[in-house]
Amino acid sequence: MKLPIFIADAFTARAFRGNPAAVCLLEDKLDEDVHQKIAKEMNLSETAFIRKLHPTDNFTQSSCFRLRWFTPASEVPLCGHATLASAAVLFYKTKNMNSTLTFVTLSGELKARRAEDGIILDLPLYPTQPKEFHEVKNLIKSAIGDTLVQDVCYSPDTQNLLVRLSDSYDRSFLETLKVNTANLTQVENTGKVKGLILTLKGEPAGQTQAFDFYSRYFAPWVGVAEDPVTGSAHTVLSSYWSQQLGKKNMHDQWFPSWLHIKIIWEEILIHLRWRPYIFFKAPHFTLQYSQEESLL
């Protein structure tokens, strides 16, 4: 079987920047274990699999597809940058004629829309719950040592732990903070935490552009030590910072990629808008394998 696979750099206007994702177009179902083997072979933070829902569908005219995401270690319920990459492949490579695409996923239906200046993703908005520091003290200490913490929240929907650093720190502190992820899977092995969000309140405009907050994301529990930028974390960050700041339109700067993300949210959805500068490092290549043979 031959499978077209694209590699797209999402959230960037320049080649070899942003966050890369592999996108695989499937005409038919694959054996379950093959998804994981391909993702491991690609060795990117996420590999997306787009599959037609009906035999008569095609990637140029149809508007609704099945979408799944895999890290090199496991399947994940939501991935923003790989969804953006998937929409970009359909819009710009297969020349899909529709203005809106619907993806059927483990997190429900997600929509990607064309815009004059990019692609807009509609993602779910997930609330957070306050978390007592002593309950996750060992995890936090293992990751960031004695760094001062302002607030701790947990998202049961995404199993992300959000740790807000002290407002006494500035942007450069978060950017250069050494985070130890090597032992996190041993420290937290209950299965309740799948990702760690570190975030910091933004600074007023001065010599640099003002941002409402800054953030970084770590997910060794699913095989990703640090994600250069992740849309799925914003389903939690948007909820948290909107309540903290009393705002619905916000700007985030993400490290280590230095990317600027514009966020607009309604009652149950957030809209993440990005320019369509998607660089395809492999415009089209084919991964060949036999269903009867193992991928190495």
Short mmCIF file of N, CA, C and O in Angstrom, two decimals, residues 98-143:
data_model
loop_
_atom_site.label_atom_id
_atom_site.label_comp_id
_atom_site.label_asym_id
_atom_site.label_seq_id
_atom_site.Cartn_x
_atom_site.Cartn_y
_atom_site.Cartn_z
N ASN A 98 -13.92 23.49 -0.68
CA ASN A 98 -14.83 23.99 0.34
C ASN A 98 -14.20 25.11 1.16
O ASN A 98 -12.98 25.17 1.33
N SER A 99 -15.05 25.99 1.70
CA SER A 99 -14.56 27.08 2.54
C SER A 99 -14.41 26.65 4.00
O SER A 99 -13.65 27.26 4.75
N THR A 100 -15.13 25.59 4.38
CA THR A 100 -15.05 25.07 5.75
C THR A 100 -14.90 23.56 5.71
O THR A 100 -15.60 22.87 4.96
N LEU A 101 -13.98 23.04 6.51
CA LEU A 101 -13.78 21.60 6.64
C LEU A 101 -14.18 21.17 8.04
O LEU A 101 -13.91 21.87 9.01
N THR A 102 -14.81 20.00 8.12
CA THR A 102 -15.20 19.44 9.41
C THR A 102 -14.41 18.16 9.63
O THR A 102 -14.36 17.29 8.76
N PHE A 103 -13.79 18.06 10.81
CA PHE A 103 -13.03 16.87 11.17
C PHE A 103 -13.74 16.16 12.33
O PHE A 103 -13.99 16.78 13.37
N VAL A 104 -14.03 14.89 12.14
CA VAL A 104 -14.63 14.07 13.19
C VAL A 104 -13.51 13.44 13.99
O VAL A 104 -12.71 12.66 13.46
N THR A 105 -13.42 13.78 15.28
CA THR A 105 -12.27 13.39 16.10
C THR A 105 -12.72 12.84 17.45
O THR A 105 -13.92 12.85 17.78
N LEU A 106 -11.75 12.43 18.23
CA LEU A 106 -12.04 11.97 19.59
C LEU A 106 -12.54 13.11 20.48
O LEU A 106 -13.13 12.86 21.54
N SER A 107 -12.30 14.35 20.08
CA SER A 107 -12.77 15.51 20.83
C SER A 107 -14.02 16.12 20.21
O SER A 107 -14.35 17.28 20.49
N GLY A 108 -14.71 15.35 19.39
CA GLY A 108 -15.89 15.87 18.72
C GLY A 108 -15.56 16.44 17.35
O GLY A 108 -14.48 16.21 16.81
N GLU A 109 -16.49 17.19 16.79
CA GLU A 109 -16.29 17.79 15.49
C GLU A 109 -15.51 19.10 15.62
O GLU A 109 -15.87 19.97 16.40
N LEU A 110 -14.44 19.20 14.84
CA LEU A 110 -13.62 20.42 14.79
C LEU A 110 -13.72 21.01 13.40
O LEU A 110 -13.74 20.28 12.41
N LYS A 111 -13.79 22.34 13.33
CA LYS A 111 -13.93 23.00 12.03
C LYS A 111 -12.73 23.88 11.74
O LYS A 111 -12.20 24.54 12.64
N ALA A 112 -12.32 23.87 10.48
CA ALA A 112 -11.25 24.74 9.99
C ALA A 112 -11.81 25.55 8.83
O ALA A 112 -12.40 24.99 7.91
N ARG A 113 -11.64 26.87 8.90
CA ARG A 113 -12.24 27.75 7.91
C ARG A 113 -11.18 28.57 7.20
O ARG A 113 -10.20 29.02 7.80
N ARG A 114 -11.41 28.78 5.91
CA ARG A 114 -10.56 29.69 5.17
C ARG A 114 -10.82 31.12 5.64
O ARG A 114 -11.95 31.49 5.95
N ALA A 115 -9.78 31.93 5.68
CA ALA A 115 -9.91 33.35 5.94
C ALA A 115 -8.97 34.08 5.01
O ALA A 115 -8.05 33.49 4.44
N GLU A 116 -9.20 35.38 4.83
CA GLU A 116 -8.36 36.15 3.91
C GLU A 116 -6.90 36.10 4.32
O GLU A 116 -6.01 36.08 3.47
N ASP A 117 -6.67 36.08 5.62
CA ASP A 117 -5.29 36.13 6.09
C ASP A 117 -4.85 34.84 6.76
O ASP A 117 -3.88 34.82 7.50
N GLY A 118 -5.55 33.73 6.49
CA GLY A 118 -5.10 32.48 7.08
C GLY A 118 -6.18 31.44 7.22
O GLY A 118 -7.16 31.42 6.48
N ILE A 119 -5.98 30.56 8.17
CA ILE A 119 -6.93 29.50 8.49
C ILE A 119 -7.37 29.70 9.93
O ILE A 119 -6.55 29.98 10.81
N ILE A 120 -8.66 29.59 10.18
CA ILE A 120 -9.20 29.73 11.53
C ILE A 120 -9.66 28.36 12.00
O ILE A 120 -10.46 27.69 11.34
N LEU A 121 -9.16 27.94 13.16
CA LEU A 121 -9.59 26.69 13.77
C LEU A 121 -10.57 26.98 14.89
O LEU A 121 -10.33 27.86 15.72
N ASP A 122 -11.67 26.26 14.90
CA ASP A 122 -12.61 26.31 16.02
C ASP A 122 -12.33 25.11 16.91
O ASP A 122 -12.52 23.97 16.51
N LEU A 123 -11.86 25.39 18.12
CA LEU A 123 -11.51 24.33 19.06
C LEU A 123 -12.38 24.45 20.31
O LEU A 123 -12.84 25.54 20.66
N PRO A 124 -12.61 23.35 21.01
CA PRO A 124 -13.42 23.42 22.24
C PRO A 124 -12.72 24.21 23.33
O PRO A 124 -11.50 24.33 23.35
N LEU A 125 -13.51 24.77 24.21
CA LEU A 125 -13.00 25.54 25.34
C LEU A 125 -13.17 24.70 26.60
O LEU A 125 -14.28 24.31 26.95
N TYR A 126 -12.07 24.41 27.29
CA TYR A 126 -12.11 23.53 28.45
C TYR A 126 -11.83 24.30 29.74
O TYR A 126 -10.78 24.95 29.85
N PRO A 127 -12.72 24.25 30.71
CA PRO A 127 -12.51 24.97 31.97
C PRO A 127 -11.46 24.27 32.83
O PRO A 127 -11.15 23.09 32.64
N THR A 128 -10.93 25.03 33.78
CA THR A 128 -9.95 24.48 34.72
C THR A 128 -10.54 24.49 36.12
O THR A 128 -11.47 25.25 36.42
N GLN A 129 -9.98 23.66 36.97
CA GLN A 129 -10.38 23.59 38.37
C GLN A 129 -9.17 23.90 39.24
O GLN A 129 -8.05 23.48 38.92
N PRO A 130 -9.36 24.64 40.34
CA PRO A 130 -8.23 24.90 41.25
C PRO A 130 -7.65 23.59 41.77
O PRO A 130 -8.37 22.62 42.01
N LYS A 131 -6.34 23.58 41.91
CA LYS A 131 -5.64 22.40 42.41
C LYS A 131 -4.76 22.81 43.59
O LYS A 131 -4.03 23.80 43.51
N GLU A 132 -4.84 22.06 44.66
CA GLU A 132 -4.00 22.35 45.82
C GLU A 132 -2.54 22.03 45.48
O GLU A 132 -2.23 20.98 44.94
N PHE A 133 -1.65 22.97 45.83
CA PHE A 133 -0.24 22.81 45.50
C PHE A 133 0.34 21.52 46.08
O PHE A 133 1.11 20.82 45.41
N HIS A 134 -0.05 21.18 47.31
CA HIS A 134 0.55 20.01 47.96
C HIS A 134 0.20 18.71 47.24
O HIS A 134 0.92 17.73 47.34
N GLU A 135 -0.91 18.70 46.48
CA GLU A 135 -1.31 17.50 45.76
C GLU A 135 -0.37 17.20 44.59
O GLU A 135 -0.25 16.04 44.19
N VAL A 136 0.24 18.22 44.03
CA VAL A 136 1.12 18.04 42.86
C VAL A 136 2.51 18.62 43.13
O VAL A 136 3.26 18.90 42.20
N LYS A 137 2.84 18.80 44.39
CA LYS A 137 4.11 19.40 44.78
C LYS A 137 5.29 18.65 44.20
O LYS A 137 6.23 19.25 43.66
N ASN A 138 5.28 17.32 44.30
CA ASN A 138 6.42 16.54 43.82
C ASN A 138 6.62 16.69 42.32
O ASN A 138 7.76 16.79 41.83
N LEU A 139 5.52 16.72 41.57
CA LEU A 139 5.61 16.88 40.13
C LEU A 139 6.21 18.25 39.79
O LEU A 139 7.13 18.37 38.97
N ILE A 140 5.69 19.30 40.42
CA ILE A 140 6.14 20.65 40.13
C ILE A 140 7.61 20.83 40.54
O ILE A 140 8.41 21.39 39.78
N LYS A 141 7.96 20.35 41.71
CA LYS A 141 9.34 20.47 42.18
C LYS A 141 10.30 19.71 41.25
O LYS A 141 11.40 20.17 40.97
N SER A 142 9.87 18.56 40.79
CA SER A 142 10.72 17.78 39.88
C SER A 142 10.93 18.51 38.57
O SER A 142 12.01 18.45 37.98
N ALA A 143 9.91 19.23 38.10
CA ALA A 143 9.99 19.91 36.81
C ALA A 143 10.74 21.23 36.89
O ALA A 143 11.59 21.52 36.04
#
